[in-house]
Structure formats: structure tokens, C-alpha cells
Coordinates of C-alpha atoms in Angstrom, one line a residue:
M1 CA 119.8 22.1 89.1
N2 CA 120.8 25.3 90.9
R3 CA 123.6 27.6 89.8
R4 CA 126.1 26.5 92.4
D5 CA 125.6 22.8 91.4
F6 CA 126.0 23.7 87.8
V7 CA 129.1 25.7 88.4
S8 CA 130.6 23.0 90.6
R9 CA 129.9 20.2 88.1
S10 CA 131.4 22.3 85.3
A11 CA 134.5 22.8 87.5
V12 CA 134.8 19.1 87.9
A13 CA 134.6 18.4 84.2
G14 CA 137.2 21.2 83.4
S15 CA 139.5 19.9 86.1
A16 CA 139.4 16.4 84.6
L17 CA 140.7 17.8 81.3
L18 CA 143.4 19.8 83.0
I19 CA 144.5 16.7 84.9
A20 CA 144.9 14.8 81.6
G21 CA 148.0 16.7 80.8
G22 CA 147.1 20.1 79.4
A23 CA 147.4 19.1 75.7
T24 CA 145.8 21.5 73.2
S25 CA 143.8 19.0 71.1
S26 CA 140.7 17.6 72.7
A27 CA 141.7 14.0 71.7
A28 CA 145.0 14.3 73.4
A29 CA 143.5 16.0 76.5
A30 CA 140.8 13.4 77.1
P31 CA 141.4 11.5 80.4
K32 CA 141.5 7.7 80.2
P33 CA 138.0 6.1 80.7
G34 CA 137.5 5.0 84.3
Q35 CA 139.9 7.5 85.8
F36 CA 138.8 8.7 89.2
V37 CA 139.0 12.5 89.6
H38 CA 138.7 13.8 93.2
C39 CA 138.0 17.6 93.5
V40 CA 138.0 19.3 96.9
Y41 CA 137.0 22.9 97.4
F42 CA 137.8 24.7 100.7
W43 CA 136.3 27.8 102.2
M44 CA 138.7 28.8 104.9
R45 CA 138.1 30.4 108.3
P46 CA 139.0 34.1 107.9
D47 CA 140.9 34.2 111.2
L48 CA 143.6 31.7 110.3
S49 CA 147.1 32.7 111.3
T50 CA 149.9 32.8 108.8
E51 CA 151.4 29.7 110.4
E52 CA 148.0 27.8 110.1
R53 CA 147.6 28.8 106.4
A54 CA 151.2 27.7 105.7
L55 CA 150.6 24.3 107.4
F56 CA 147.4 23.9 105.3
E57 CA 149.2 24.7 102.1
R58 CA 152.1 22.3 102.9
G59 CA 149.5 19.6 103.6
L60 CA 147.8 20.1 100.3
Q61 CA 151.1 19.7 98.5
M62 CA 151.9 16.6 100.5
L63 CA 148.7 15.0 99.4
K64 CA 149.7 15.2 95.7
A65 CA 152.7 12.9 96.6
I66 CA 150.7 10.0 97.8
D67 CA 151.7 7.0 95.7
T68 CA 148.3 6.3 94.0
V69 CA 147.9 9.9 92.9
R70 CA 148.6 10.0 89.1
A71 CA 148.3 13.8 88.7
G72 CA 147.1 16.7 90.7
F73 CA 147.2 20.4 91.4
V74 CA 146.5 22.8 94.2
G75 CA 145.2 26.3 93.5
T76 CA 143.3 29.3 94.7
S77 CA 140.2 30.9 93.2
P78 CA 140.9 33.6 90.6
P79 CA 138.5 36.5 90.5
A80 CA 135.6 35.6 88.2
E81 CA 134.7 38.0 85.4
R82 CA 131.6 36.0 84.4
G83 CA 128.5 35.7 86.7
I84 CA 128.2 31.9 86.1
V85 CA 131.7 31.2 87.7
D86 CA 131.7 30.5 91.4
D87 CA 134.9 32.1 92.8
S88 CA 133.8 32.0 96.4
Y89 CA 136.2 29.2 97.4
D90 CA 139.7 29.8 98.8
Y91 CA 141.6 26.6 97.8
A92 CA 141.0 23.7 95.3
L93 CA 142.7 20.3 95.4
V94 CA 142.2 18.2 92.3
L95 CA 143.7 14.7 92.1
A96 CA 143.5 12.0 89.5
F97 CA 143.8 8.3 90.2
D98 CA 143.8 5.3 87.8
D99 CA 140.5 4.1 89.2
S100 CA 138.3 4.2 92.4
A101 CA 140.6 1.6 94.0
G102 CA 143.5 4.1 93.9
H103 CA 141.2 6.7 95.4
E104 CA 140.3 4.3 98.3
V105 CA 144.0 3.8 99.0
Y106 CA 144.5 7.5 99.2
Q107 CA 141.5 8.0 101.5
V108 CA 143.1 5.7 104.2
H109 CA 146.8 6.7 103.6
P110 CA 148.5 8.0 106.7
D111 CA 149.5 11.3 105.1
H112 CA 145.8 11.9 104.2
E113 CA 144.8 11.1 107.7
Q114 CA 147.5 13.4 109.2
F115 CA 146.3 16.2 106.9
R116 CA 142.8 15.8 108.2
Q117 CA 143.9 15.8 111.8
D118 CA 146.2 18.8 111.4
T119 CA 143.7 21.0 109.5
V120 CA 140.2 19.9 110.3
G121 CA 139.3 23.2 112.0
F122 CA 140.9 25.4 109.4
W123 CA 137.9 25.6 107.0
Q124 CA 134.4 26.7 107.5
D125 CA 133.0 24.8 104.5
I126 CA 134.3 22.0 102.2
K127 CA 132.7 20.5 99.1
I128 CA 133.9 17.3 97.4
Y129 CA 133.0 16.3 93.9
D130 CA 134.2 13.0 92.5
T131 CA 134.0 12.0 88.9
I132 CA 134.7 8.7 87.0
T133 CA 135.8 9.7 83.5
T134 CA 134.0 8.2 80.5

């Protein structure tokens, strides 16, 4: 496994724990088995206007409100102090669903489709990592 794959898989696992509620004990923080966690990382075009970036950020926030989303967050990459951390992305979207059926509803939801249509040219790369919790 190469470094980027390792870092990305580690980010998915860590995101699943954060989604579970941020509790301090590992037992309380564990996500429910079978939960579907959808992690999307965006590398944006450097020439985006302020208006385009604002539209993109509003769209990410809107996605968290889709009815099958149980928990989620939007964030940007903090500067990494350790070489193993991939801080090259610009935005992350992490969403949790009860199961894969909830994720499928999200994928065809009109708000998700609108986000894709409005912002498809805004990024130069996108990586998606989906996880079923155990």
C-alpha cells in the first residue's frame, strides 16, 4: 500500500470515530455496526473566484441537511506537522448514514444533484472513500 492510500484510509477510520459523536471513551465513540461513512476530499482549482468558493462552501453545508444524513461535517485541511499526514486537500466532506441504503438515497437526492451540477468544474481532483463500520 502506498503512503497516500495509507493516509487516506487512516483519515476514513478517524472520521468514522468523529462522526460517532466525539465522546472521549472508545466504547462510547464507536460507530454503530453497519453504519455507512462517506468521505469526500476535494482539491480545488486555484483560480476560483470568491463567489465560486462561497457557492461551493454553501453547497457542502446543504449536503449535510439531506434527510438520510445522520451526522456530518465539512472542513479544510490543517497544516500537517507529521510527514505521514496528507494535508494536500482543500476541503473534506464526511457524512454518516444508518446504512448503504441511506447513502443511495443521498446519491440521487435533488440537492446532491444540484451541488454536482453547480460545482463540477470547481475542483481539479476529488477522492471518495466509503466505509461500512464494523
